[in-house]
């Protein structure tokens, strides 16, 4: 037998053409590099990203992002004001839940440590696409003071990063561990950051 909503509730349900289709969240890995750390250390963090504002095209995202810390201080109030002014698509990163309790605890702690480090030092991080099918720069990641279990991503699908989003990039590591690892990388560094977007 088919179930029918009471008449007075039917008006609350939008017609199919107006209903927003729920997009699947992105799940993958952030490989965070620390160029100034000993021997080019890095951390592997499993995350889930959900689209919060604008078109992010998560269906085209790579399964792994190589994340590079900003090379200079970027006050987060200025970053928020810049994002509000230029309105790039926005997503939210959260630590993924892993089936193994010990690995999950490490993953949650690594995510929270990254979030607090960015917040305490007023830094941002950049995650380039590394793909030919996305001509833009990638994702600019910054923390929120409300929770260490959340990072915000400003998405650049076609344009470059803003001028203030300068970072140094080393050779890509080859992570030995799916949750946490350290390895030596080459120390050839390159600076990025010129764009059509002004500094905040």
Short mmCIF file of C-alpha atoms in Angstrom, two decimals, residues 56-128:
data_model
loop_
_atom_site.label_atom_id
_atom_site.label_comp_id
_atom_site.label_asym_id
_atom_site.label_seq_id
_atom_site.Cartn_x
_atom_site.Cartn_y
_atom_site.Cartn_z
CA UNK A 56 33.11 22.19 -6.78
CA UNK A 57 33.16 19.35 -9.38
CA UNK A 58 34.27 16.78 -6.82
CA UNK A 59 33.70 14.09 -9.42
CA UNK A 60 36.90 15.32 -11.14
CA UNK A 61 39.07 15.56 -8.02
CA UNK A 62 42.14 13.33 -7.59
CA UNK A 63 42.06 10.66 -4.90
CA UNK A 64 45.12 12.21 -3.27
CA UNK A 65 46.08 15.84 -2.74
CA UNK A 66 49.67 16.90 -2.06
CA UNK A 67 49.26 19.76 0.40
CA UNK A 68 51.87 22.51 0.86
CA UNK A 69 51.93 25.00 3.71
CA UNK A 70 51.84 28.70 2.94
CA UNK A 71 55.24 30.39 2.86
CA UNK A 72 54.07 33.46 4.74
CA UNK A 73 51.56 34.47 7.38
CA UNK A 74 47.99 35.00 6.17
CA UNK A 75 45.65 36.44 8.85
CA UNK A 76 42.53 34.31 8.77
CA UNK A 77 40.14 37.23 9.19
CA UNK A 78 41.62 38.64 5.99
CA UNK A 79 41.23 35.27 4.26
CA UNK A 80 37.56 35.08 5.27
CA UNK A 81 36.98 38.61 4.02
CA UNK A 82 38.67 37.78 0.71
CA UNK A 83 36.55 34.64 0.29
CA UNK A 84 33.38 36.61 1.07
CA UNK A 85 34.33 39.22 -1.53
CA UNK A 86 35.34 36.92 -4.40
CA UNK A 87 32.99 34.00 -3.57
CA UNK A 88 34.92 30.96 -4.84
CA UNK A 89 33.19 27.58 -4.38
CA UNK A 90 33.64 26.34 -0.82
CA UNK A 91 33.94 22.86 0.68
CA UNK A 92 34.45 21.47 4.18
CA UNK A 93 37.14 18.88 4.97
CA UNK A 94 36.63 16.50 7.88
CA UNK A 95 38.73 13.57 9.14
CA UNK A 96 37.53 10.26 7.75
CA UNK A 97 36.47 7.44 10.06
CA UNK A 98 38.79 4.46 9.73
CA UNK A 99 37.70 0.92 10.68
CA UNK A 100 40.79 0.23 12.79
CA UNK A 101 40.47 2.09 16.15
CA UNK A 102 44.19 2.76 16.53
CA UNK A 103 44.58 4.05 12.97
CA UNK A 104 41.43 6.14 13.37
CA UNK A 105 42.78 7.77 16.55
CA UNK A 106 46.03 8.68 14.78
CA UNK A 107 44.12 10.03 11.77
CA UNK A 108 41.83 12.16 13.94
CA UNK A 109 44.81 13.51 15.90
CA UNK A 110 46.79 14.33 12.74
CA UNK A 111 43.84 16.24 11.30
CA UNK A 112 43.31 18.20 14.53
CA UNK A 113 47.04 18.96 14.79
CA UNK A 114 47.09 20.32 11.24
CA UNK A 115 44.03 22.46 11.91
CA UNK A 116 45.47 23.89 15.13
CA UNK A 117 48.87 24.50 13.55
CA UNK A 118 47.29 26.51 10.72
CA UNK A 119 45.13 28.44 13.18
CA UNK A 120 47.85 29.16 15.75
CA UNK A 121 50.36 30.30 13.11
CA UNK A 122 47.82 32.11 10.90
CA UNK A 123 48.79 30.00 7.90
CA UNK A 124 46.95 28.57 4.92
CA UNK A 125 47.74 25.50 2.85
CA UNK A 126 47.50 24.86 -0.88
CA UNK A 127 46.50 21.62 -2.59
CA UNK A 128 47.22 21.80 -6.37
#
